[in-house]
Amino acid sequence: MIVDYVVWIILLPLISFTIQIFFGKRLPRQGDWLPTSVMFVDLLLALIVAGKVFSAYDPDFRIARSFEWVVLGTTTIKFGLLIDNLTAVMLFIVTLVSSLVHLFSIGYMHGDPRYSRYFAYLSLFSFSMLGLVSVDNFLGIYMFWELVGVSSFLLIGFWFEKHSASNAAKKAFLVNRVGDVGMFIGILLIFAITHTFNFDEVFGKIASGEFAGALLTAAGILIFCGAVGKSAQFPLHVWLPDAMEGPTPVSALIHAATMVAAGVYLVGRTFVLYTETALLIIAGIGTITAFIAATIAVVQMDIKKVLAYSTISQLGYMIAALGVGGYNAGLFHLMTHAFFKALLFLGAGSVIHAMHHEQDMRQMGGLRHKLPITFVTFLIATMAISGVPGLSGFFSKDAILAAALGKAMETGTLYHYLIFATLIFTAGLTAFYMFRALFLTFYGTPRNQEKYDHAHESPSTMTIPLIALALFTVIGGYGSWFEELIRKPSLAMFSTGAAQEAAHAAAEGAAHGAHTIAMVLSILFAFAGIFIAALYYYWNKYSAEAVSEKFAALYRFLWNKWYFDELYQATAVRGTLLLSRAMGWFDLKVIDGIVNGTARMTTLLSFGSGTTDNRVVDGLVNWVARIVGWFGATLREIQTGKVQAYILMALGAFILLYVIQLAMV
Amino acid sequence: MMAVGLHHFLVLSALLFVLGLLAVITKKNAVTVLMGIELILNAANINFIAFSRYVDTDLDGQLFALFVIITAAAAAAVALAIVLNIYKQMRSVNLDEADTLAG
Amino acid sequence: MNYFDLTFYVFAIGAVVSAGMMVFSRNLIYCAVGLLFALASVAGIYVLLGADFLAATQLMVYVGGIVALLLFGIMLSVKFTGVELRTGTLQMLPGLMIAAGLFLLLVRMVFRTEWAVNQPGEMLPTTSTIGKRIMTDLLIPFEIASILLLVALIGAAYMARRERT
């Protein structure tokens, strides 16, 4: 029953995409109502599914249905759906954010020349994402992974007339590809060892110990590569800021709530795959990402760029949480982040729309008077992300920090303590740059009076989603339902594996002890960040410009995003170009040379054979003819035409014959 | 010298025959070639008549020789007519020049 | 040596010498004269062989008719006025060789063969016998011969006629 709902949830957006892409233009209003209403229906279905699943209130709830897809000799590749509590949550998040984004886009994209196609792409993306969170095997997740990549390419590069947009789309796709290659190798490795793609079967093999050791670590790291790409972790984070070229609702959907969360979901779904070593790497990368992104966000002037780096940073938090064993914390933050980040992006979209597509915060200021609804919702989201107590963001971030501290206390390594320290400090940074953005945009005196005068609040199609998301941002953290239903998968679910289970249980215990300390510290750092931001941008006690001049080198370093793009350009891009040039030279000189050489040899051969034919064969023929001619000419002499000569010859022959006859007798 | 018998006549005939043949082979003038032919025929006649006398009991040989003479006459007449025609065509009766059949 | 043999040798040598003159002479008239005497000698040989009628026929037809014809032929086919064409010979050597070879062959054949020689009877006049034979046994050949002569006559006359210009 539930399975049927899920199938429809996945298929409906696909159907709406097909209709929209072919007939969209001819529909009334260019068909924006079709994908939007489909998405709301999907939301309804997701709520029904969630209701059914959560009503069981069983952390080990699991429905798996599959069918035999491909039979290759002895191995069979199965394909199917896996529905558990995590799936239900993800379905809900995706359908909620997607439907709200659809609604928002009706207002935002009004008048765009390719209006109908935009909605078709949104449907395609939604279909890909919903499929991704529901499949039960690695191959399936890879298929949807790629589909998501393609949909995001289409959406990022939607305004492809702008070179920056088409370049950004290319960059996103290519950088993702780097991660995807690692993931694919990981999948193949898993298949090579376990001979199956199915999650449960693979996990069973791990639990039974068939799949362990270095290979397991390697497989885990490789799969994580995919997450690094898709969730914009260091070092593959460079595509996300550029992806802001796409329409703002797209940024909300893809880069805040769903696609980038796919990586986190992947790590969560395949959690048993990761050995201690792999988890160390995961935690490290997550932390580094969180830190780097936050530092860059501090100096950004484009409101969307601030949010982009904020996203990267928060994703780093989630990954780090999973890395330190805070399974529940990481996924919880995934959910709350979806709400408030989508809200932040849509709010920014509302501002940009009001300012007639101005994105530079230096042109803004004092907009809270002009855009009240936008302002209030934006404020709520900012408080959530900064970890202000009471809002959902506080609970989730707090959980992550508690998990980190707990891990540190459990292992006692400097590494883990460093992770915790970095994460705490980054939390302070997060509060700082988010409130900085808030103050710059909505407070103070308008810096561009003309634009300010023209600004007006957005239409209800845009404000309703804002309000809805704000609601979820506020209440989303309450209730322990998440903590209880989404449990870290233990190997006990798949067989009898005691050791790892014990370790995890210990980690959970330690996390609880660290909870209080982490909570206190996080509140402290959050308010510190807010206070400092207020100092500079609200009360204007200190000048930000003065600081940037004083620390000019540091400022430049941060302003240039730690020079990552330049580094990649000099190495990867240049390297690839050189390689392609070398290949081209090889093809031209060597391959073509061989082909031409073969052609020349054939010509020579044919010339030789032709000459032979001419000289030798024809010569023979001519020679025979000449001999015959010579004979003829010679014998012709006999035909003198003179009768007497003939008589003579006849008589001569007669005598000859007679003599011969005599001799024979 | 033995008494003249069949053999003498036969040898004479052979000799005349060969001489006639020689004339046919070697002479340039067409008319002289005809003369040679007449001589050959006559040599054959001597042969016939000699045999008629020395071997046969009746005159078959002589009769044959008679007809030979008749035929020879006819042949000579026709041949001369041809020769005259050739002369009209070629303005010469030189057999050397009658070589249109040459290859 | 009886008269028979002597007469034979006279006529034989006469015929051969005349034939020789005919063959080896360059002068056309000499050739014709040579032929004339050769044929006359042959007539004499006929007499020696008891063919009296044939001898007479020979003289009349050959000597009287054919030689005259030949002479006429010579006269009519000579280009230059008054001068008899000196007619050359061609391929004399091969001709002589062939002729000699053939003569030797014939002589060999003559002397090798065992002729069924009967003793010749006395010489009787042959005219009536020939006449009878012609009219009875050999009537058809006789008639055909007549026709032949007629045809030859017509043909020769036609072929040698003067063209109407």
Short mmCIF file of N, CA and C in Angstrom, two decimals, chain B residues 4-98:
data_model
loop_
_atom_site.label_atom_id
_atom_site.label_comp_id
_atom_site.label_asym_id
_atom_site.label_seq_id
_atom_site.Cartn_x
_atom_site.Cartn_y
_atom_site.Cartn_z
N VAL B 4 65.29 -50.43 -129.96
CA VAL B 4 64.30 -49.46 -129.45
C VAL B 4 63.05 -50.19 -129.00
N GLY B 5 62.76 -50.03 -127.73
CA GLY B 5 61.57 -50.69 -127.21
C GLY B 5 60.71 -49.70 -126.44
N LEU B 6 59.86 -50.23 -125.63
CA LEU B 6 58.94 -49.39 -124.85
C LEU B 6 59.70 -48.36 -124.04
N HIS B 7 60.77 -48.84 -123.44
CA HIS B 7 61.48 -47.95 -122.54
C HIS B 7 61.99 -46.72 -123.24
N HIS B 8 62.44 -46.88 -124.42
CA HIS B 8 62.96 -45.69 -125.12
C HIS B 8 61.88 -44.66 -125.30
N PHE B 9 60.74 -45.14 -125.71
CA PHE B 9 59.64 -44.17 -125.89
C PHE B 9 59.27 -43.49 -124.58
N LEU B 10 59.26 -44.30 -123.52
CA LEU B 10 58.88 -43.76 -122.21
C LEU B 10 59.90 -42.72 -121.76
N VAL B 11 61.13 -43.00 -121.97
CA VAL B 11 62.16 -42.04 -121.57
C VAL B 11 62.04 -40.78 -122.38
N LEU B 12 61.82 -40.95 -123.68
CA LEU B 12 61.62 -39.78 -124.53
C LEU B 12 60.46 -38.94 -124.01
N SER B 13 59.40 -39.63 -123.70
CA SER B 13 58.20 -38.92 -123.20
C SER B 13 58.53 -38.18 -121.92
N ALA B 14 59.23 -38.84 -121.03
CA ALA B 14 59.62 -38.20 -119.78
C ALA B 14 60.44 -36.96 -120.04
N LEU B 15 61.36 -37.09 -120.97
CA LEU B 15 62.24 -35.96 -121.28
C LEU B 15 61.45 -34.79 -121.81
N LEU B 16 60.58 -35.08 -122.76
CA LEU B 16 59.76 -34.00 -123.31
C LEU B 16 58.87 -33.39 -122.23
N PHE B 17 58.36 -34.24 -121.41
CA PHE B 17 57.51 -33.76 -120.30
C PHE B 17 58.26 -32.77 -119.43
N VAL B 18 59.44 -33.17 -119.04
CA VAL B 18 60.23 -32.32 -118.16
C VAL B 18 60.60 -31.02 -118.83
N LEU B 19 60.92 -31.11 -120.13
CA LEU B 19 61.24 -29.87 -120.82
C LEU B 19 60.04 -28.95 -120.86
N GLY B 20 58.91 -29.52 -121.14
CA GLY B 20 57.70 -28.70 -121.13
C GLY B 20 57.48 -28.05 -119.78
N LEU B 21 57.69 -28.86 -118.77
CA LEU B 21 57.53 -28.37 -117.40
C LEU B 21 58.47 -27.21 -117.12
N LEU B 22 59.66 -27.36 -117.59
CA LEU B 22 60.66 -26.32 -117.43
C LEU B 22 60.19 -25.03 -118.06
N ALA B 23 59.63 -25.19 -119.25
CA ALA B 23 59.12 -24.00 -119.93
C ALA B 23 58.03 -23.33 -119.08
N VAL B 24 57.16 -24.14 -118.57
CA VAL B 24 56.05 -23.57 -117.75
C VAL B 24 56.59 -22.84 -116.55
N ILE B 25 57.58 -23.46 -115.91
CA ILE B 25 58.08 -22.87 -114.67
C ILE B 25 58.89 -21.62 -114.93
N THR B 26 59.72 -21.69 -115.95
CA THR B 26 60.73 -20.64 -116.03
C THR B 26 60.38 -19.51 -116.98
N LYS B 27 59.48 -19.68 -117.89
CA LYS B 27 59.26 -18.63 -118.89
C LYS B 27 58.46 -17.47 -118.35
N LYS B 28 58.90 -16.24 -118.76
CA LYS B 28 58.19 -15.05 -118.32
C LYS B 28 56.97 -14.77 -119.16
N ASN B 29 57.08 -15.01 -120.44
CA ASN B 29 56.00 -14.68 -121.34
C ASN B 29 54.90 -15.72 -121.25
N ALA B 30 53.66 -15.25 -121.11
CA ALA B 30 52.52 -16.14 -120.96
C ALA B 30 52.37 -17.08 -122.15
N VAL B 31 52.61 -16.61 -123.34
CA VAL B 31 52.42 -17.44 -124.53
C VAL B 31 53.39 -18.59 -124.52
N THR B 32 54.63 -18.31 -124.11
CA THR B 32 55.62 -19.39 -124.05
C THR B 32 55.25 -20.40 -123.01
N VAL B 33 54.58 -19.95 -121.96
CA VAL B 33 54.10 -20.90 -120.96
C VAL B 33 53.08 -21.83 -121.60
N LEU B 34 52.22 -21.27 -122.47
CA LEU B 34 51.25 -22.11 -123.18
C LEU B 34 51.94 -23.14 -124.05
N MET B 35 53.01 -22.69 -124.66
CA MET B 35 53.78 -23.64 -125.49
C MET B 35 54.27 -24.78 -124.64
N GLY B 36 54.73 -24.47 -123.47
CA GLY B 36 55.20 -25.52 -122.58
C GLY B 36 54.10 -26.52 -122.28
N ILE B 37 52.92 -25.96 -122.03
CA ILE B 37 51.78 -26.84 -121.72
C ILE B 37 51.49 -27.77 -122.86
N GLU B 38 51.58 -27.27 -124.11
CA GLU B 38 51.33 -28.11 -125.29
C GLU B 38 52.33 -29.23 -125.35
N LEU B 39 53.56 -28.87 -125.00
CA LEU B 39 54.62 -29.87 -125.06
C LEU B 39 54.37 -30.98 -124.07
N ILE B 40 53.90 -30.58 -122.86
CA ILE B 40 53.58 -31.57 -121.83
C ILE B 40 52.52 -32.52 -122.34
N LEU B 41 51.48 -31.94 -122.90
CA LEU B 41 50.38 -32.78 -123.39
C LEU B 41 50.86 -33.74 -124.45
N ASN B 42 51.73 -33.25 -125.27
CA ASN B 42 52.25 -34.14 -126.31
C ASN B 42 53.06 -35.26 -125.73
N ALA B 43 53.84 -34.94 -124.73
CA ALA B 43 54.64 -35.99 -124.07
C ALA B 43 53.71 -37.05 -123.51
N ALA B 44 52.63 -36.63 -122.91
CA ALA B 44 51.66 -37.58 -122.38
C ALA B 44 51.08 -38.42 -123.50
N ASN B 45 50.82 -37.76 -124.64
CA ASN B 45 50.31 -38.51 -125.79
C ASN B 45 51.25 -39.62 -126.21
N ILE B 46 52.54 -39.29 -126.28
CA ILE B 46 53.52 -40.32 -126.67
C ILE B 46 53.42 -41.48 -125.71
N ASN B 47 53.30 -41.20 -124.49
CA ASN B 47 53.16 -42.25 -123.47
C ASN B 47 51.99 -43.14 -123.76
N PHE B 48 50.86 -42.53 -124.01
CA PHE B 48 49.64 -43.31 -124.27
C PHE B 48 49.83 -44.24 -125.47
N ILE B 49 50.30 -43.59 -126.53
CA ILE B 49 50.40 -44.37 -127.78
C ILE B 49 51.43 -45.47 -127.64
N ALA B 50 52.53 -45.19 -126.95
CA ALA B 50 53.56 -46.21 -126.73
C ALA B 50 52.97 -47.39 -126.00
N PHE B 51 52.23 -47.14 -125.01
CA PHE B 51 51.62 -48.22 -124.24
C PHE B 51 50.60 -48.95 -125.09
N SER B 52 49.88 -48.14 -125.86
CA SER B 52 48.88 -48.76 -126.72
C SER B 52 49.53 -49.79 -127.63
N ARG B 53 50.73 -49.49 -128.13
CA ARG B 53 51.40 -50.38 -129.05
C ARG B 53 52.05 -51.54 -128.33
N TYR B 54 52.70 -51.24 -127.22
CA TYR B 54 53.53 -52.30 -126.63
C TYR B 54 52.84 -53.10 -125.55
N VAL B 55 51.77 -52.55 -124.99
CA VAL B 55 51.14 -53.29 -123.88
C VAL B 55 49.73 -53.69 -124.21
N ASP B 56 49.00 -52.74 -124.78
CA ASP B 56 47.61 -53.05 -125.10
C ASP B 56 47.45 -53.86 -126.38
N THR B 57 46.30 -54.49 -126.53
CA THR B 57 45.99 -55.20 -127.78
C THR B 57 45.17 -54.36 -128.72
N ASP B 58 44.36 -53.43 -128.13
CA ASP B 58 43.54 -52.59 -129.02
C ASP B 58 44.08 -51.18 -129.02
N LEU B 59 43.28 -50.25 -129.52
CA LEU B 59 43.78 -48.90 -129.76
C LEU B 59 43.28 -47.90 -128.72
N ASP B 60 43.02 -48.39 -127.49
CA ASP B 60 42.50 -47.47 -126.48
C ASP B 60 43.39 -46.28 -126.26
N GLY B 61 44.67 -46.55 -126.23
CA GLY B 61 45.64 -45.49 -126.01
C GLY B 61 45.55 -44.42 -127.06
N GLN B 62 45.46 -44.85 -128.29
CA GLN B 62 45.41 -43.90 -129.39
C GLN B 62 44.16 -43.06 -129.33
N LEU B 63 43.07 -43.70 -128.98
CA LEU B 63 41.81 -42.95 -128.89
C LEU B 63 41.93 -41.87 -127.80
N PHE B 64 42.50 -42.30 -126.73
CA PHE B 64 42.67 -41.33 -125.64
C PHE B 64 43.52 -40.17 -126.11
N ALA B 65 44.59 -40.51 -126.79
CA ALA B 65 45.46 -39.45 -127.29
C ALA B 65 44.71 -38.52 -128.22
N LEU B 66 43.79 -39.05 -128.96
CA LEU B 66 42.99 -38.23 -129.86
C LEU B 66 42.23 -37.18 -129.07
N PHE B 67 41.57 -37.67 -128.07
CA PHE B 67 40.80 -36.72 -127.26
C PHE B 67 41.69 -35.70 -126.57
N VAL B 68 42.87 -36.12 -126.17
CA VAL B 68 43.81 -35.18 -125.59
C VAL B 68 44.10 -34.07 -126.57
N ILE B 69 44.33 -34.46 -127.81
CA ILE B 69 44.62 -33.43 -128.81
C ILE B 69 43.48 -32.45 -128.91
N ILE B 70 42.25 -32.99 -128.95
CA ILE B 70 41.07 -32.12 -129.05
C ILE B 70 41.03 -31.15 -127.88
N THR B 71 41.18 -31.72 -126.72
CA THR B 71 41.11 -30.88 -125.51
C THR B 71 42.21 -29.85 -125.49
N ALA B 72 43.38 -30.27 -125.90
CA ALA B 72 44.51 -29.35 -125.93
C ALA B 72 44.21 -28.17 -126.82
N ALA B 73 43.60 -28.47 -127.93
CA ALA B 73 43.27 -27.38 -128.86
C ALA B 73 42.32 -26.40 -128.19
N ALA B 74 41.29 -26.94 -127.58
CA ALA B 74 40.32 -26.06 -126.92
C ALA B 74 41.00 -25.23 -125.85
N ALA B 75 41.82 -25.91 -125.07
CA ALA B 75 42.51 -25.21 -123.99
C ALA B 75 43.37 -24.10 -124.53
N ALA B 76 44.09 -24.41 -125.60
CA ALA B 76 44.97 -23.39 -126.17
C ALA B 76 44.18 -22.19 -126.61
N ALA B 77 43.06 -22.44 -127.21
CA ALA B 77 42.24 -21.32 -127.72
C ALA B 77 41.80 -20.45 -126.54
N VAL B 78 41.24 -21.06 -125.56
CA VAL B 78 40.77 -20.29 -124.39
C VAL B 78 41.91 -19.57 -123.71
N ALA B 79 42.99 -20.27 -123.57
CA ALA B 79 44.14 -19.67 -122.87
C ALA B 79 44.63 -18.44 -123.60
N LEU B 80 44.71 -18.52 -124.90
CA LEU B 80 45.16 -17.37 -125.64
C LEU B 80 44.20 -16.21 -125.48
N ALA B 81 42.91 -16.54 -125.45
CA ALA B 81 41.93 -15.47 -125.23
C ALA B 81 42.20 -14.78 -123.89
N ILE B 82 42.47 -15.57 -122.89
CA ILE B 82 42.78 -15.01 -121.57
C ILE B 82 44.03 -14.15 -121.65
N VAL B 83 45.03 -14.66 -122.30
CA VAL B 83 46.29 -13.91 -122.41
C VAL B 83 46.04 -12.57 -123.05
N LEU B 84 45.23 -12.58 -124.12
CA LEU B 84 44.93 -11.32 -124.78
C LEU B 84 44.23 -10.37 -123.83
N ASN B 85 43.34 -10.91 -123.00
CA ASN B 85 42.67 -10.08 -122.02
C ASN B 85 43.65 -9.47 -121.03
N ILE B 86 44.54 -10.31 -120.59
CA ILE B 86 45.55 -9.82 -119.64
C ILE B 86 46.34 -8.70 -120.28
N TYR B 87 46.68 -8.91 -121.57
CA TYR B 87 47.44 -7.90 -122.27
C TYR B 87 46.68 -6.59 -122.32
N LYS B 88 45.36 -6.72 -122.53
CA LYS B 88 44.55 -5.51 -122.58
C LYS B 88 44.57 -4.81 -121.22
N GLN B 89 44.53 -5.57 -120.14
CA GLN B 89 44.53 -4.98 -118.80
C GLN B 89 45.88 -4.41 -118.44
N MET B 90 46.87 -5.19 -118.60
CA MET B 90 48.18 -4.81 -118.06
C MET B 90 49.13 -4.25 -119.10
N ARG B 91 48.75 -4.29 -120.32
CA ARG B 91 49.61 -3.80 -121.38
C ARG B 91 50.90 -4.60 -121.46
N SER B 92 50.86 -5.79 -120.91
CA SER B 92 52.06 -6.63 -120.96
C SER B 92 51.65 -8.06 -120.72
N VAL B 93 52.36 -9.00 -121.25
CA VAL B 93 52.08 -10.41 -120.98
C VAL B 93 53.17 -11.01 -120.12
N ASN B 94 53.78 -10.15 -119.39
CA ASN B 94 54.85 -10.61 -118.53
C ASN B 94 54.23 -11.19 -117.26
N LEU B 95 54.42 -12.45 -117.07
CA LEU B 95 53.79 -13.10 -115.92
C LEU B 95 54.34 -12.58 -114.60
N ASP B 96 55.53 -12.03 -114.66
CA ASP B 96 56.08 -11.43 -113.44
C ASP B 96 55.18 -10.36 -112.86
N GLU B 97 54.55 -9.65 -113.76
CA GLU B 97 53.74 -8.53 -113.30
C GLU B 97 52.32 -8.92 -112.91
N ALA B 98 51.99 -10.19 -113.23
CA ALA B 98 50.64 -10.62 -112.87
C ALA B 98 50.64 -11.19 -111.44
#
